[in-house]
Amino acid sequence: MEKVIEITQVTHRFGDKEVLKEISLSVERGEIIGLLGPSGAGKTTLIKIITGQLRPTSGTVRLAGYDMTKPDKDVYNKIGMMMDNFGLYERLSCYDNLKLYADIYQIGSERITEVLKWVGLYEDRKCPAQKLSKGMKGRLMLARAVLHRPEILFLDEPTSGLDPATTRRIHDMIMNMRSEGMTIFLTTHNMVEAEKLCKHVALLHEGSIVEYGVPEEINRRYNHMNKLRLRLYDGTMTELPNTEEAADAVREYLLHRQIETIHSTEPNLEAVFMELTGRSLVDRDEGTVWD
């Protein structure tokens, strides 16, 4: 498969702080890759380097064949970005926000209408961006990012803080774009989102990739964490290893009719990350300026 993103030994420093440490990663055309890590891990910094907004201290990045350490302006016709409120003008209507970019890319008004309908904002096309809900703003940012039909889309925490219904809608849109051949680079601290959407994930901790692979395969590699969780009728919660050694204990509980519920606890990406780093993927207390 064609590699559309190739990151080789990328290191980046802000002053004395090394925020990315020899990152190497490649992405195939048409796949969704997830970069997982808590706030401050270096996710946004890496996206800015991949897209040419920052130059790495060392290492190389190639994007769609272009050297992003000294990017050619033509590469920006191939990429779209959805990052925070990047690219939204609060006083402009939904339509005029997109019209501004359509004029830059020399795109006709029919495409603006098409994209607004796709994200469900056509009826709100005259509404100023500042009056939109957070979920509606997210959909408008997604519309702006895909307006020019990019080959590669960068999504930085696209569903952070959104309600479940809006999150599900954006997930459906992402999967639809992937089915049409778009390559999507997703950063998130939501392991459920990553497991649902991504072909591969990279777990980023303090600027280093500590694990990489297919989500299900990563989870299987850490299957030693698989346990049985029992709730007894007296309210007691107990965990046992999900192995034959636990059979006698479970049998005794069953003979005495003590088990109210029993579940297996297969590892997920959150549990794997915790084992590798001692930290949760969701860490809202330690945000830092470089991410």
Coordinates of N, CA and C in Angstrom, one line a residue, residues 23 60 75 111 118 124 169 209 213 218 227 231 236 239 258:
I23 N 10.1 10.2 17.0 CA 8.9 9.6 16.5 C 9.1 9.1 15.1
T60 N 12.6 13.9 9.8 CA 11.9 14.3 8.5 C 10.5 13.8 8.5
V75 N 1.0 21.5 -1.5 CA 0.6 20.4 -0.7 C -0.7 20.7 0.1
R111 N -20.9 23.6 -4.2 CA -20.1 22.7 -3.3 C -20.4 23.2 -1.8
W118 N -24.6 18.1 3.9 CA -23.9 16.9 4.4 C -23.7 16.9 6.0
D124 N -29.3 26.2 8.8 CA -28.7 27.3 9.7 C -27.6 28.1 8.9
R169 N -22.8 11.2 15.2 CA -23.0 11.8 13.8 C -21.6 12.1 13.2
I209 N 6.3 7.2 21.4 CA 5.3 6.2 21.1 C 5.6 4.9 21.9
G213 N -0.2 -0.4 16.8 CA -0.7 -1.6 16.1 C -2.2 -1.5 15.9
I218 N -3.4 -5.1 19.9 CA -2.8 -4.5 21.1 C -3.4 -5.0 22.3
K227 N -9.4 -10.4 33.6 CA -9.9 -11.0 34.9 C -11.4 -11.2 34.9
R231 N -19.7 -9.8 41.4 CA -20.5 -9.1 42.5 C -21.3 -10.2 43.2
T236 N -20.4 -7.5 48.0 CA -18.9 -7.6 47.9 C -18.6 -7.7 46.4
E239 N -12.3 -9.7 42.3 CA -11.7 -10.0 41.0 C -10.8 -11.3 41.1
Q258 N -23.8 -17.5 45.8 CA -23.3 -16.2 46.3 C -23.2 -15.2 45.1

